[in-house]
Amino acid sequence: MSGLFGYLLIGAILLALGIYGALARRNLLGVLIGIELIFNAANINFVALNRYLHPGQSLGQAAAIFVIALAAAEAVVGLALVLTIYRNFRTVLSENLNLLKG
Amino acid sequence: MLEHAYLIPLLPLAASLLILFFGKRLPLEGAFLGILAAGWGLIQSIAILVSIYVHPELLTNAGASGPFFEMSWDWFSVGFTRLEVGVLIDGMSAMMLAVVTLVSLLVQIYSVGYQHGKERFGRFFAYLSFFTAAMLILVVSNNLFQFFMGWELMGLCSYLLIGFEFERPAAAYAGRKAFITTRIGDLGFYLGLLLLFTTTGSLNFNIIGSEHLGTLAPVATLIALLLLCGTIGKSAQVPLHVWLPDAMEGPTPVSALIHAATMVAAGVFLLARFHFVFALSEMALTVTAWVGGITALGAALSALTATDIKKVLAYSTISQLGFMVLGMGVGDPTAGLFHLTTHAYFKALLFLGAGSVIHAVHTNEMPLMGGLAKKLVFTSITMGVAWLAIIGFPFTSGFYSKEAILGAVYNRHQYVLFGIAAFSAFLTTFYMTRMMILTFYGTPRDAHRFGHAHESGPSMTIPLMVLAVPSAFLGLLFHSHGLSFDKWVQLTGKAAEHTAHAAEAAAGHGGHYIVLGASLAAVSLGLVLSIAMYVFKTPDPARLAAALPGVYRLLNDRFFDPFYVKISEIFCFLPARFLSAFDYIVIDQGAVDGVGRLGGMLSRVHRWWDDVVVDGVFVNGLGWAAQKLGAGVRALQSGAAQAYLLATAVGVFALVLWAVGVFG
Amino acid sequence: MIEKIVFGLLAFLVVVPAALAVTLKNVFHCALFLVLSLTGVAGLFAMLGADFLFVAQLLVYAGGITVLLLFVVLLSGSPKDWVVRQVNAQWIVGLLISGMFVGLLAAVFKQMPVPAALVPAVPTTAALGLVLIRDWVLPFEAVSLVLLAALVGAVHFSKGRSR
């Protein structure tokens, strides 16, 4: 477990977990949780690579800041959506939301 | 006059057309037009006769049948053959012109009275004129083609006139029978004509007669026999004689004109015109003579028991025609033509007289007549004259002409035929006397009819009287003036060798007396027997008939007709039935229905194709495929966002793989 | 040495709650474990010398987003929903994909060159500020627009049907 590899591996694991959550959860909020994990995985990768491979620059961290901001925006919109869905369909389970079927 | 001889056939033709188209608007329905045309023709014919008698040099050319005068116009050309219409005046045709025009004129005058009040009055005259024109075309023709044309046109007119009262089935049948029977003869005639043309290359009589006799010699027999077929048909010789007795269904003037004087004589005229061909073949002449002889005898026998007055006259005509043909066949065309001329007059007279009798008593059957001499004076007297002529009573025209034929036969040493001819003459006397006795003598057998009988009007009696003159005196005319018929007719230069006088000179005067004796014997025996049987009833004809039923039946029955019916059944009806069956089975059911069924089968195949392949595979199949494809693809659109996400994840994974270079 | 231990603890703090967060039936619990995981991530940032990010992460993520998440969890659905089965029909496939991702990435990362020794960390705030304002000002402004849009959108959504 050398430093960089360790951080990257953690990032990879978080990515995998996030993908699993996004794909395999019934509850919409669970899906959102998974997505948040993906964001964080990306962030870890950015910062770790910035620290180890390009020590003098801070682009990686700037990117991470962007990601955080966008994640916030996304979370807001997504949650608003979930609320609206709940208000209209009385459910937050993804399998019940199949109006676009066909 | 000679230069305008073409008017003689043209005027009656024009008259017939005018009557046909405008008759209804003209007085007498145009009958006078026909009479005028025939009248003019008679005047011109007599003028021609007189002029060629007085000025023989008018007949400018010398030909196979003697000197002649010819005018010819080109009609049209076919290949290298030039077809012409022409006028040929020689002794033969001049004589015939006079006969035809005179009889036609008298018959038309007679018909004005006879046809009065009957159906289609005008058309009758149109047909009569048309017939006259056709006969005249034939008489003056200078070439085979025109001759044949006239011949066929006469056949048509005969059909139209015999079947004139076509409302009666018997008349319609008789007309058809006449036409078809003569047609069979015409076939032979036409073949002979074609053979003549192909052998000599020309259609003109005198060109053939003068230039091509040599080429004719090998085929002369065949040609002559074929031409004879025409005569057998048209002149009612055995075996094609069957139509003439039935032709009596036509109105009596028709019988007088066509079946006594003119049309049936055309066959004899044919033999005279083509005599130069016959002269080349002994066999043809022999056949001709025997045909004539058998016909003369057979018809005379049939006349013995006939009860219809017109039938008696019909059989008599056939018999006399047989005499004429016999004369032609022994190589003496002069005698034959002489008898033709005299026969035309007295037979026409007999028919017209019979018509007058029928008109008076309204029946043809002699058993219903009797003693009519008291009531029908003119008729009985004129018919008496004709009777004397036909039996060959001395000094009548018939006596001279019959004796000429008998002489010709005897002088050629044809003794069997002579015997037959003499016997036929005897029979002729017998049955004609019988006819006169039954009609005019004795007590009337039907009082009612007798009571109503009255003499006919002048339009009918005057022609009778006119015809009585030549019947009585024509023979005397020739003999007293020292003329022989020869000089008038002036037949073939070569045939002149065969004239009666030349042969008579060869045979010597002994032959002359035998002939004379034979003819006188025939007349007297016939008279005696007939008067005995029918005036004095010894033996009584009725009892004789009862005693010899077989003989009676032999004389009375018609033998040829059932035979012909059978033949026509075999050759016409059986093939017709076969063809009809063939048409129905093979063509209708096989071909037509077959095609239909084939069409049906093809359409079924087509339908299967359309249903299964086109509809099923392509149309429905495409639809099914599209539907399945769509359903399949639609499954992707589950509406479940995570499914889409999964797809995206897979895609991303693939991209990553690519980015790290797994795919190279 | 110490680094390794701290790293290991932090790693544990990040991964295990994350795993739990995506596995538990009770979504409220999941959210809580997410908070924990995110905090661990912040610690990792700190270890990597990203001091500003460390704070930002804690403030925004652990503090803001997860609170929001918790709110929504509580607003939507009743506790009885929190005991039903949580995995959907395609969870096996998802697992597979995730596993493959991990495997792939691990293989890739293994081949990366080992870097030289680490330079001591320096405070990053000023440098970050400069990067954001000078070099990457356009994305910076764009992100602010995005945030605005998200805000407006969320407000619009939450308003519900207009009467």
Short mmCIF file of C-alpha atoms in Angstrom, two decimals, chain A residues 5-99:
data_model
loop_
_atom_site.label_atom_id
_atom_site.label_comp_id
_atom_site.label_asym_id
_atom_site.label_seq_id
_atom_site.Cartn_x
_atom_site.Cartn_y
_atom_site.Cartn_z
CA PHE A 5 -1.88 3.62 -4.80
CA GLY A 6 -3.65 3.51 -1.47
CA TYR A 7 -5.53 6.73 -2.10
CA LEU A 8 -6.39 5.69 -5.63
CA LEU A 9 -7.57 2.34 -4.40
CA ILE A 10 -9.82 3.96 -1.88
CA GLY A 11 -11.17 6.12 -4.62
CA ALA A 12 -11.78 3.08 -6.78
CA ILE A 13 -13.56 1.26 -4.00
CA LEU A 14 -15.74 4.24 -3.29
CA LEU A 15 -16.51 4.46 -7.00
CA ALA A 16 -17.54 0.86 -7.12
CA LEU A 17 -19.68 1.20 -4.09
CA GLY A 18 -21.26 4.30 -5.48
CA ILE A 19 -22.02 2.61 -8.78
CA TYR A 20 -23.50 -0.33 -6.99
CA GLY A 21 -25.71 1.94 -4.97
CA ALA A 22 -26.83 3.85 -8.03
CA LEU A 23 -27.69 0.73 -9.89
CA ALA A 24 -29.04 -1.56 -7.27
CA ARG A 25 -31.04 0.49 -4.80
CA ARG A 26 -34.79 0.65 -4.89
CA ASN A 27 -35.11 3.80 -2.89
CA LEU A 28 -34.34 6.91 -4.87
CA LEU A 29 -32.56 8.43 -1.92
CA GLY A 30 -30.33 5.43 -1.78
CA VAL A 31 -29.48 6.09 -5.40
CA LEU A 32 -28.60 9.66 -4.52
CA ILE A 33 -26.38 8.48 -1.73
CA GLY A 34 -24.55 6.32 -4.17
CA ILE A 35 -24.07 9.22 -6.49
CA GLU A 36 -22.60 11.27 -3.67
CA LEU A 37 -20.12 8.53 -3.08
CA ILE A 38 -19.05 8.66 -6.69
CA PHE A 39 -18.44 12.36 -6.39
CA ASN A 40 -16.28 11.84 -3.38
CA ALA A 41 -14.34 9.11 -5.08
CA ALA A 42 -13.54 11.49 -7.88
CA ASN A 43 -12.47 14.13 -5.42
CA ILE A 44 -10.11 11.81 -3.67
CA ASN A 45 -8.56 10.90 -6.97
CA PHE A 46 -8.14 14.49 -8.00
CA VAL A 47 -6.46 15.58 -4.80
CA ALA A 48 -4.26 12.52 -4.45
CA LEU A 49 -2.97 12.73 -7.97
CA ASN A 50 -2.42 16.44 -7.58
CA ARG A 51 -0.35 15.88 -4.40
CA TYR A 52 1.73 13.04 -5.71
CA LEU A 53 2.24 13.73 -9.38
CA HIS A 54 2.03 17.50 -9.63
CA PRO A 55 3.08 18.87 -6.26
CA GLY A 56 3.59 22.50 -7.23
CA GLN A 57 0.20 22.95 -8.87
CA SER A 58 -3.18 23.16 -7.36
CA LEU A 59 -5.42 22.37 -10.36
CA GLY A 60 -6.51 19.16 -8.80
CA GLN A 61 -7.76 20.85 -5.72
CA ALA A 62 -9.48 23.49 -7.77
CA ALA A 63 -11.19 20.73 -9.70
CA ALA A 64 -12.22 19.17 -6.44
CA ILE A 65 -13.73 22.47 -5.37
CA PHE A 66 -15.68 22.57 -8.59
CA VAL A 67 -16.86 19.05 -8.06
CA ILE A 68 -18.03 19.88 -4.59
CA ALA A 69 -19.97 22.85 -5.87
CA LEU A 70 -21.56 20.90 -8.63
CA ALA A 71 -22.34 18.07 -6.30
CA ALA A 72 -24.14 20.51 -4.13
CA ALA A 73 -26.13 21.79 -7.00
CA GLU A 74 -26.93 18.33 -8.11
CA ALA A 75 -27.94 17.25 -4.66
CA VAL A 76 -30.29 20.20 -4.39
CA VAL A 77 -31.98 19.49 -7.68
CA GLY A 78 -32.13 15.80 -7.08
CA LEU A 79 -33.66 16.16 -3.70
CA ALA A 80 -36.16 18.65 -4.95
CA LEU A 81 -37.07 16.10 -7.58
CA VAL A 82 -37.48 13.38 -5.02
CA LEU A 83 -39.73 15.59 -2.99
CA THR A 84 -41.83 16.41 -6.01
CA ILE A 85 -42.03 12.81 -6.98
CA TYR A 86 -43.08 11.87 -3.51
CA ARG A 87 -45.67 14.58 -3.52
CA ASN A 88 -47.15 13.38 -6.81
CA PHE A 89 -46.75 9.63 -6.72
CA ARG A 90 -46.60 8.95 -3.00
CA THR A 91 -43.64 6.69 -3.54
CA VAL A 92 -39.89 6.94 -3.69
CA LEU A 93 -39.28 3.49 -5.01
CA SER A 94 -37.76 3.54 -8.45
CA GLU A 95 -39.63 0.56 -9.79
CA ASN A 96 -42.94 2.37 -9.41
CA LEU A 97 -41.75 5.25 -11.53
CA ASN A 98 -42.22 3.82 -15.00
CA LEU A 99 -44.35 6.37 -16.78
#
